[in-house]
PDB file of C-alpha atoms in Angstrom:
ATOM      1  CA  UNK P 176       0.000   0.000   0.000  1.00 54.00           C
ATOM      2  CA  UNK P 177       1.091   3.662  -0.892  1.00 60.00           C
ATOM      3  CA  UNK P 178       2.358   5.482   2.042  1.00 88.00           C
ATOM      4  CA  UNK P 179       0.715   8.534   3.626  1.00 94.00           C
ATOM      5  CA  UNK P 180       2.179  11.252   5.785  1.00 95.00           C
ATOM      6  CA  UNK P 181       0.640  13.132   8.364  1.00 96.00           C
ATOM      7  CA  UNK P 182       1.392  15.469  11.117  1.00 97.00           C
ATOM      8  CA  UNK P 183       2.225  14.072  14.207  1.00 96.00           C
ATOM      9  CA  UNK P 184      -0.023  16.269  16.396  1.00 97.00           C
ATOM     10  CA  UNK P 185      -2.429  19.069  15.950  1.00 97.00           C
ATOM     11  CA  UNK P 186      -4.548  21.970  18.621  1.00 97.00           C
ATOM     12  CA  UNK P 187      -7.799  22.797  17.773  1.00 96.00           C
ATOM     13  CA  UNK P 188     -10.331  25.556  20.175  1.00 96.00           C
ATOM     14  CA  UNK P 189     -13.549  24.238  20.969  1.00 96.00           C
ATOM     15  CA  UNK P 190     -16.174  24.707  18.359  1.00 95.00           C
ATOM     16  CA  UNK P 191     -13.796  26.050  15.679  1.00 96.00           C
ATOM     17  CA  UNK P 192     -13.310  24.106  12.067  1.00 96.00           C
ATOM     18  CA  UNK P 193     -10.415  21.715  12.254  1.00 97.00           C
ATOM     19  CA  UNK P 194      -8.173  21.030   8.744  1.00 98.00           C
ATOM     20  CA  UNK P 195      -6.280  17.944   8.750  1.00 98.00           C
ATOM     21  CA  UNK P 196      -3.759  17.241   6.743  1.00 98.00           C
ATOM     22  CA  UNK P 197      -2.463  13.952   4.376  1.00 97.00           C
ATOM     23  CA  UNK P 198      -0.281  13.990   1.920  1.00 96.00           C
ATOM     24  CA  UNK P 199       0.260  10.641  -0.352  1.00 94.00           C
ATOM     25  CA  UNK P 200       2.279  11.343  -3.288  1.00 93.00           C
ATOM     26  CA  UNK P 201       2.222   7.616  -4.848  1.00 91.00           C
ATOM     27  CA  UNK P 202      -1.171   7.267  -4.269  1.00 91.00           C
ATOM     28  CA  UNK P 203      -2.414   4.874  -7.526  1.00 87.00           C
ATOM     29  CA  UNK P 204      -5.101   5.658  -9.582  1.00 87.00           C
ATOM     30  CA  UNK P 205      -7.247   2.382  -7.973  1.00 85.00           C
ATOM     31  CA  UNK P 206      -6.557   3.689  -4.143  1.00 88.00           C
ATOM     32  CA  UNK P 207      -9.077   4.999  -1.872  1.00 89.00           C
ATOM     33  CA  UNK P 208      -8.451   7.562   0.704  1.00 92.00           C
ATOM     34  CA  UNK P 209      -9.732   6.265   4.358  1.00 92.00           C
ATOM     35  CA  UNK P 210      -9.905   8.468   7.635  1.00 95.00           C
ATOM     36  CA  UNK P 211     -10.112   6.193  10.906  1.00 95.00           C
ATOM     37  CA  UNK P 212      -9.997   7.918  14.476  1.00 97.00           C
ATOM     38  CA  UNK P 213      -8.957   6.235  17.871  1.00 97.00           C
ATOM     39  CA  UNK P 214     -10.422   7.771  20.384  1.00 95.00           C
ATOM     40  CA  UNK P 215      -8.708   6.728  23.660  1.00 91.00           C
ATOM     41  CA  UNK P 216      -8.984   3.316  24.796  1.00 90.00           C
ATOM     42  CA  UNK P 217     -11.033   2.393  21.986  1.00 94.00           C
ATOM     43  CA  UNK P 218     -10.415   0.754  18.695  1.00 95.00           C
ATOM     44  CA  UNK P 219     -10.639   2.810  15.893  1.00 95.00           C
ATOM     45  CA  UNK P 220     -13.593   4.156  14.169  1.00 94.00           C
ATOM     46  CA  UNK P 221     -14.569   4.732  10.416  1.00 92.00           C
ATOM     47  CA  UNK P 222     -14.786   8.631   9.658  1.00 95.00           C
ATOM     48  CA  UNK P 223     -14.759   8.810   6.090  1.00 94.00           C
ATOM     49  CA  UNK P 224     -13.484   7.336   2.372  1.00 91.00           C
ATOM     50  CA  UNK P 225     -13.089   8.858  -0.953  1.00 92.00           C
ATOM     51  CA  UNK P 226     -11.933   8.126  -4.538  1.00 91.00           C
ATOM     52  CA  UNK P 227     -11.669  11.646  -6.278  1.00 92.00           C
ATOM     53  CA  UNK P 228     -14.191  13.790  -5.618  1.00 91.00           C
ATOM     54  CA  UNK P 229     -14.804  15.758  -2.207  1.00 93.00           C
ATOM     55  CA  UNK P 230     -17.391  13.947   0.270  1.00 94.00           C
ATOM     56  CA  UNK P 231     -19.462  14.815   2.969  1.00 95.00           C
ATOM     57  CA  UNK P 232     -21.136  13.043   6.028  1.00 93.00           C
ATOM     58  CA  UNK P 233     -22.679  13.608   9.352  1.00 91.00           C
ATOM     59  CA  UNK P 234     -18.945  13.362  11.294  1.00 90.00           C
ATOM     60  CA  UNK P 235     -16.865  15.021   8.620  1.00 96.00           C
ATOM     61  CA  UNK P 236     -15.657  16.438   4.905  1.00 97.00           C
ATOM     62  CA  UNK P 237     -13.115  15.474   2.823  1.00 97.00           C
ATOM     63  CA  UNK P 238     -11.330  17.323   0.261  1.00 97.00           C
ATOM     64  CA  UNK P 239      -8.876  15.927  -2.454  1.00 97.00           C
ATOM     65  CA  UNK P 240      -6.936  17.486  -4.183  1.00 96.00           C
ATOM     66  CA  UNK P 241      -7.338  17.413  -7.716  1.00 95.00           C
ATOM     67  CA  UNK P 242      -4.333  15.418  -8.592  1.00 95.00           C
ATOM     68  CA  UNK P 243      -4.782  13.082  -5.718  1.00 95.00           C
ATOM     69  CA  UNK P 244      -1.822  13.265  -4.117  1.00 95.00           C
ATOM     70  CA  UNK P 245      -3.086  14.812  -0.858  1.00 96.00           C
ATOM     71  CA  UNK P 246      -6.274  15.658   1.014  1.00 97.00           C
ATOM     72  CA  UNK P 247      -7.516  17.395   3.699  1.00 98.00           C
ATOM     73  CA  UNK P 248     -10.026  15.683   6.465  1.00 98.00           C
ATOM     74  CA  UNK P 249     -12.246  18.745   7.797  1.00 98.00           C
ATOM     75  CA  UNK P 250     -14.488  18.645  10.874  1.00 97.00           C
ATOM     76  CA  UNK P 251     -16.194  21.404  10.862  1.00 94.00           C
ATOM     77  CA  UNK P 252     -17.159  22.207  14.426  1.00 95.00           C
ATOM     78  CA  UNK P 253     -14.732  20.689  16.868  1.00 96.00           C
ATOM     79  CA  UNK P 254     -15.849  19.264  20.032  1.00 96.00           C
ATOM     80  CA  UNK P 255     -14.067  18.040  23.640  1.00 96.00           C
ATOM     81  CA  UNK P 256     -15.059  14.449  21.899  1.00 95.00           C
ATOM     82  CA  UNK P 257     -13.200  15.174  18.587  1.00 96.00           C
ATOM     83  CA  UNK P 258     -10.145  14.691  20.271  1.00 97.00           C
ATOM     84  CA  UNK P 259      -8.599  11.625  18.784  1.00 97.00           C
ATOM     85  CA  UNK P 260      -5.678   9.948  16.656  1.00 97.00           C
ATOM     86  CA  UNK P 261      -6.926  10.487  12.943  1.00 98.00           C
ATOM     87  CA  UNK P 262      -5.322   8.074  10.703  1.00 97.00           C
ATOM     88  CA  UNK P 263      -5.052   8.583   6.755  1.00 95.00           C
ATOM     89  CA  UNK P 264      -5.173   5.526   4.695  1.00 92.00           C
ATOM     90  CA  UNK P 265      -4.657   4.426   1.253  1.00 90.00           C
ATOM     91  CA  UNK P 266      -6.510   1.381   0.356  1.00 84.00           C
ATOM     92  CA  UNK P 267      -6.457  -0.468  -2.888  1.00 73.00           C
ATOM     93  CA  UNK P 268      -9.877  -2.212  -2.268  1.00 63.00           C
ATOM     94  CA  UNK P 269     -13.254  -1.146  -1.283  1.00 53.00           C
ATOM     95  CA  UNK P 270     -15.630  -3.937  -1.289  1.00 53.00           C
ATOM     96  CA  UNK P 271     -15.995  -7.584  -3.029  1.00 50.00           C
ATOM     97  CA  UNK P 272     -14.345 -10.653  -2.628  1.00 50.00           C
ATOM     98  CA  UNK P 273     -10.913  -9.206  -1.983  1.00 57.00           C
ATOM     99  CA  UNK P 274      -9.370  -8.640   1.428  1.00 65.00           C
ATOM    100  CA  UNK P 275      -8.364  -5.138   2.593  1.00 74.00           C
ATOM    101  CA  UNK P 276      -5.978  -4.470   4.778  1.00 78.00           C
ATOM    102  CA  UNK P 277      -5.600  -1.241   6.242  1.00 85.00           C
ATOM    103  CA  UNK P 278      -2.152  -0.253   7.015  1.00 86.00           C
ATOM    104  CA  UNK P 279      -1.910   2.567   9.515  1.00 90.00           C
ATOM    105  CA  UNK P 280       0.965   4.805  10.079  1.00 88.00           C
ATOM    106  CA  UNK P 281       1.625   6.795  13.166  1.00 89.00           C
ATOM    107  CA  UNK P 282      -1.603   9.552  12.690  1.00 95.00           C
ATOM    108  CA  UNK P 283      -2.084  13.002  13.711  1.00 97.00           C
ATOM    109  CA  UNK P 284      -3.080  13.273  17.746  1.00 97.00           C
ATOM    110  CA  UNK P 285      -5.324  16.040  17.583  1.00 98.00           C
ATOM    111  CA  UNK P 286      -6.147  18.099  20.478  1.00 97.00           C
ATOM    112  CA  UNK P 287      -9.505  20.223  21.607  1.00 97.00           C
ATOM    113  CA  UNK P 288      -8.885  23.163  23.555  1.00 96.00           C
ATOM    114  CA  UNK P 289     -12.206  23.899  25.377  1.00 94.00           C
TER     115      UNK P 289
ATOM    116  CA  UNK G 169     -27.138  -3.711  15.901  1.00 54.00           C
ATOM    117  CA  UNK G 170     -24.367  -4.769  18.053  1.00 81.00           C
ATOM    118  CA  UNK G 171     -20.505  -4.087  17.216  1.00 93.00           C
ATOM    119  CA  UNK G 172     -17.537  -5.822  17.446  1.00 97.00           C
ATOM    120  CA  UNK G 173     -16.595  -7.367  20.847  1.00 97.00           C
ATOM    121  CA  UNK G 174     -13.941  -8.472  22.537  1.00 98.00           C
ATOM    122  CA  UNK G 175     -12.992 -10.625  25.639  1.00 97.00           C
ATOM    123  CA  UNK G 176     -10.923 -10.211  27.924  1.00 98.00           C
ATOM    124  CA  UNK G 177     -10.551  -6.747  27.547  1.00 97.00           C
ATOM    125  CA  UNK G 178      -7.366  -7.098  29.699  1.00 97.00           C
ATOM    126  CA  UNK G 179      -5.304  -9.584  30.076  1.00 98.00           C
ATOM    127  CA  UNK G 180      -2.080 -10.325  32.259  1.00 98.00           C
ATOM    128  CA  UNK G 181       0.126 -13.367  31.721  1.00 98.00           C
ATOM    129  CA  UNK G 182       3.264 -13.978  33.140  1.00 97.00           C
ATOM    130  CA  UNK G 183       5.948 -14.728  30.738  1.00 97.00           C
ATOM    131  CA  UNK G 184       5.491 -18.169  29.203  1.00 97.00           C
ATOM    132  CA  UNK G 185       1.647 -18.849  29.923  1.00 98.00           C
ATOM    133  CA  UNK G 186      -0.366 -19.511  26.710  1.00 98.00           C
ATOM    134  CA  UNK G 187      -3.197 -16.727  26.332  1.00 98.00           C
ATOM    135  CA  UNK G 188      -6.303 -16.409  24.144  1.00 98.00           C
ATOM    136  CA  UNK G 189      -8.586 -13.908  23.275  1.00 98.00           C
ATOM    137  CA  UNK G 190     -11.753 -13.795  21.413  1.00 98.00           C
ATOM    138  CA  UNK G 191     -13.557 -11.720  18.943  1.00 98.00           C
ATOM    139  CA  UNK G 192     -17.212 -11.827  18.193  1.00 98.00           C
ATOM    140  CA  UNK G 193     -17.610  -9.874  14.889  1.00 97.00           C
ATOM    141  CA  UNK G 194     -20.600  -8.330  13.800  1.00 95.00           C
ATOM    142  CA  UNK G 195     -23.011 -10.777  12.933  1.00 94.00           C
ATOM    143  CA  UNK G 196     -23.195 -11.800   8.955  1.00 91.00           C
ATOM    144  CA  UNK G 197     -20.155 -10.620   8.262  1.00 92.00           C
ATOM    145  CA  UNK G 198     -17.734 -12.854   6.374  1.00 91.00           C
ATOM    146  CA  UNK G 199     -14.028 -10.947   6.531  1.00 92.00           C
ATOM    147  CA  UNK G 200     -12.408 -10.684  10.146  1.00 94.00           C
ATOM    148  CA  UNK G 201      -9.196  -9.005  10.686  1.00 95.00           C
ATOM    149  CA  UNK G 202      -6.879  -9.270  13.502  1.00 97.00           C
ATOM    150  CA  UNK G 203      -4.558  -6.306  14.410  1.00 96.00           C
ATOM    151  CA  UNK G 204      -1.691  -5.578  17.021  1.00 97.00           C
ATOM    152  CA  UNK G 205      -1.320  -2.243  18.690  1.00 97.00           C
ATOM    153  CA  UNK G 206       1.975  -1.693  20.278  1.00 95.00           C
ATOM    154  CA  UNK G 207       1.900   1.258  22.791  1.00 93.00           C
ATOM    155  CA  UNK G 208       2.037   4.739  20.869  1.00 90.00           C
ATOM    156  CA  UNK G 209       1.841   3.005  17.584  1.00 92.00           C
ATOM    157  CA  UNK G 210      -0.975   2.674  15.025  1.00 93.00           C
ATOM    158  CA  UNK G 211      -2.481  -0.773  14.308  1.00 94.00           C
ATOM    159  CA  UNK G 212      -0.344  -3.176  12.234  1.00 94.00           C
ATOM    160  CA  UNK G 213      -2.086  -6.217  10.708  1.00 93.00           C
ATOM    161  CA  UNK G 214      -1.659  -9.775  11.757  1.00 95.00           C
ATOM    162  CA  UNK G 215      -4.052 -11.833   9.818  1.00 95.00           C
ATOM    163  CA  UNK G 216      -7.176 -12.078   7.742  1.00 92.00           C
ATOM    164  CA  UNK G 217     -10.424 -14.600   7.304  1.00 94.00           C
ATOM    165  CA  UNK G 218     -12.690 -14.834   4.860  1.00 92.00           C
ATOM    166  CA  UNK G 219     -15.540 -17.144   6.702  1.00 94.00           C
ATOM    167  CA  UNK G 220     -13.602 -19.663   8.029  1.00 95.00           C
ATOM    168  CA  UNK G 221     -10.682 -19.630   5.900  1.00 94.00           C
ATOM    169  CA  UNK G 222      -7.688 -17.900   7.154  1.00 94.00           C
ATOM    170  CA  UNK G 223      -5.993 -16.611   3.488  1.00 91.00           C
ATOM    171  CA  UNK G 224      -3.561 -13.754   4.810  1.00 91.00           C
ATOM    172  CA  UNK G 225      -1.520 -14.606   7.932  1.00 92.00           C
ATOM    173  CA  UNK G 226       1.652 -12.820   6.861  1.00 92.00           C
ATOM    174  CA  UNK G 227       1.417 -10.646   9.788  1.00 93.00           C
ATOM    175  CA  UNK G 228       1.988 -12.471  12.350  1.00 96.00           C
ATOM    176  CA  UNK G 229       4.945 -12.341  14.197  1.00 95.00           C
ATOM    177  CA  UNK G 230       6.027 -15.653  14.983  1.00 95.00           C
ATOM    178  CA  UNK G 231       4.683 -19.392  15.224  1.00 96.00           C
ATOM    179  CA  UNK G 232       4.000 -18.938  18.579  1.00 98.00           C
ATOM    180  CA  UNK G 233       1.047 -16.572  17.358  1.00 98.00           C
ATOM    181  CA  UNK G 234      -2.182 -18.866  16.102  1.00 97.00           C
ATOM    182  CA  UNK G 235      -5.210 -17.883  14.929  1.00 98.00           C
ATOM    183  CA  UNK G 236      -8.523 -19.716  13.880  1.00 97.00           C
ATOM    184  CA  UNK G 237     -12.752 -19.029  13.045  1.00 97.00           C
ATOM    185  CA  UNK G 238     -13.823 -22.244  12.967  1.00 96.00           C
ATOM    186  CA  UNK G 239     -17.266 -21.983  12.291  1.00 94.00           C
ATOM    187  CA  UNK G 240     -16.676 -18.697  10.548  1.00 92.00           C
ATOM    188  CA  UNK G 241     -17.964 -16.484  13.149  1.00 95.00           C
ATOM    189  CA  UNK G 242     -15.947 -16.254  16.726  1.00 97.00           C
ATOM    190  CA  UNK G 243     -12.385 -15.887  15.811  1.00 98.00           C
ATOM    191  CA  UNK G 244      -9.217 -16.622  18.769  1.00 98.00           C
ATOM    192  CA  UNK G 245      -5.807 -15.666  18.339  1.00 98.00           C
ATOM    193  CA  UNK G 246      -3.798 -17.599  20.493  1.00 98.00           C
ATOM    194  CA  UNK G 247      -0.638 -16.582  21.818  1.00 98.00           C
ATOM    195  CA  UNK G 248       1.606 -19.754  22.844  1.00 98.00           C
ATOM    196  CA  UNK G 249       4.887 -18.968  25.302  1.00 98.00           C
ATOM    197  CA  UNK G 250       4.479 -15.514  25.850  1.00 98.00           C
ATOM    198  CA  UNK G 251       7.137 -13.010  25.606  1.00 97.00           C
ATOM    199  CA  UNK G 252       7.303  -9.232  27.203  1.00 97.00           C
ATOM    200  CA  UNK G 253       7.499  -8.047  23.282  1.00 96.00           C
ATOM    201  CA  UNK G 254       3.873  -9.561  23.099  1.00 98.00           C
ATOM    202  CA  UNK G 255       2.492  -6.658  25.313  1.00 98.00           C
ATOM    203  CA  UNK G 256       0.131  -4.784  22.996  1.00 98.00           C
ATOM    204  CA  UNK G 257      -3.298  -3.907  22.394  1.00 98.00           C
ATOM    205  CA  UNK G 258      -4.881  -6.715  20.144  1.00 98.00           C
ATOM    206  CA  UNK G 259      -7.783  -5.083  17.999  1.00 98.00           C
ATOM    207  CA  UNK G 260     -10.292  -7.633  16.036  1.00 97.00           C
ATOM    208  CA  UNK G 261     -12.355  -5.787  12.979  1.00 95.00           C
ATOM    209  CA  UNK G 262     -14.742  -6.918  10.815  1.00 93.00           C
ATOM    210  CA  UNK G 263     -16.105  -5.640   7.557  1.00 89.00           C
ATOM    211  CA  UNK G 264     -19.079  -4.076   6.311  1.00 82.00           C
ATOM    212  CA  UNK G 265     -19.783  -3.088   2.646  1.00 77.00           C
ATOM    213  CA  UNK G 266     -17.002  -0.555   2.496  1.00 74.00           C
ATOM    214  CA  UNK G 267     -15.624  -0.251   5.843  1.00 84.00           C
ATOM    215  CA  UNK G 268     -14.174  -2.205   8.543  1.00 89.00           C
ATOM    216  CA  UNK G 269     -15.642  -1.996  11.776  1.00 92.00           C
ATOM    217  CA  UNK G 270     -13.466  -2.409  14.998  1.00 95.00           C
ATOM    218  CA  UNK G 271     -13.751  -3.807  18.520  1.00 97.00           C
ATOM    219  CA  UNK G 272     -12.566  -2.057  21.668  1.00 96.00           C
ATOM    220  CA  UNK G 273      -9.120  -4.761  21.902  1.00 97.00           C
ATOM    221  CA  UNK G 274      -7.611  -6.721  24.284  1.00 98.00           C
ATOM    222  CA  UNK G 275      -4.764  -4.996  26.132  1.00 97.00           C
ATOM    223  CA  UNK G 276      -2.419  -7.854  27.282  1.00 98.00           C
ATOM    224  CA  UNK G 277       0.486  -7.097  29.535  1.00 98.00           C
ATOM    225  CA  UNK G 278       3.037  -9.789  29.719  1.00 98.00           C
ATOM    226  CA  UNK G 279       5.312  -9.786  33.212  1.00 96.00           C
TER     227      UNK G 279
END
């Protein structure tokens, strides 16, 4: 799998839009962009996927750029709860018979300031 | 519906012992994943089942590391002889139509 960078931490204030970085210069044409977060003590949870165009859902946004090679996670209004690991990850698979395997790299700790 | 769990969700062995720990995925769904967490560290993957077929176990670490679904449901990895190095969180995930959904882990400790 194509490897992603991210920062290693990031401070957010309470109820103020949060922009996380990922860049992934090698990403393939086939991969799909995946944000997990770990919240602490828990295993990590599905934010968000895209191929090429932006998305939106209830927990997030995500913007890619138009060559691919790096996007941005956005929460919009960060809460006291927000405050997590966010991973970025490239995944050749989405669905079907094939396995996925997500490979995680180190994440960006992000912190709420209330 | 219910998600992922996991039992024990601690566990303390004393170097040597023989642990195991169990995942119950979300019901239906055929591809399990198991995942080690070392402290600080984002998941890394051990192995993968498709029902009960394990096809990817290039993860794991060693042969003392075992894992098996035999009725493609409940998965346990099984750690034989083990070693402080083993200390980790040990996550178990199952997948949905495009996502894979995660249970809370088993944080072993080894003495």
């Amino acid at each position: 799998d194509a490897k992603t960078t991210q920062p290693n931490s990031m401070e957010s204030n309470e109820e103020e839009p949060v922009h996380l970085p990922c860049n992934h210069s090698t990403i393939s044409g086939t991969d799909y962009i995946h944000w997990y977060r770990q919240l602490p003590s828990q295993g990590p949870e599905y934010v968000i996927h895209g191929l090429t165009s932006n998305v939106n859902n209830r927990m997030a946004s995500l913007a890619i750029a138009e060559d691919r090679k790096s996007s941005t996670l956005i929460l919009h209004r960060a809460t006291l709860r927000d405050a997590a690991v966010y991973y970025c990850i490239l995944s050749e698979s989405l669905s079907g018979a094939g396995s996925y395997q997500l490979t995680f790299g180190k994440g960006t700790k992000l912190s709420v300031i209330p | 519906g219910a998600g992922v769990s996991q039992s024990p969700r601690y566990k303390v062995a004393k170097r040597g012992q023989d642990v195991a720990l169990r995942c119950d995925p979300i019901s239906g769904h055929v591809s399990l994943f198991w995942y080690q967490q070392a402290l600080g560290q984002g998941p890394e993957f051990l192995t993968y089942f498709q029902n009960e077929a394990q096809l990817d176990k290039s993860g794991l670490p060693s042969d003392r590391f075992f894992a098996e679904r035999p009725e493609g449901s409940v998965s346990t990895l099984k750690i034989q002889r083990t070693q402080q190095e083993d200390s980790a969180v040990y996550l178990c995930a199952s997948r949905g139509a495009d996502t894979q959904y995660f249970g809370p882990g088993t944080r072993l400790t080894v003495l």
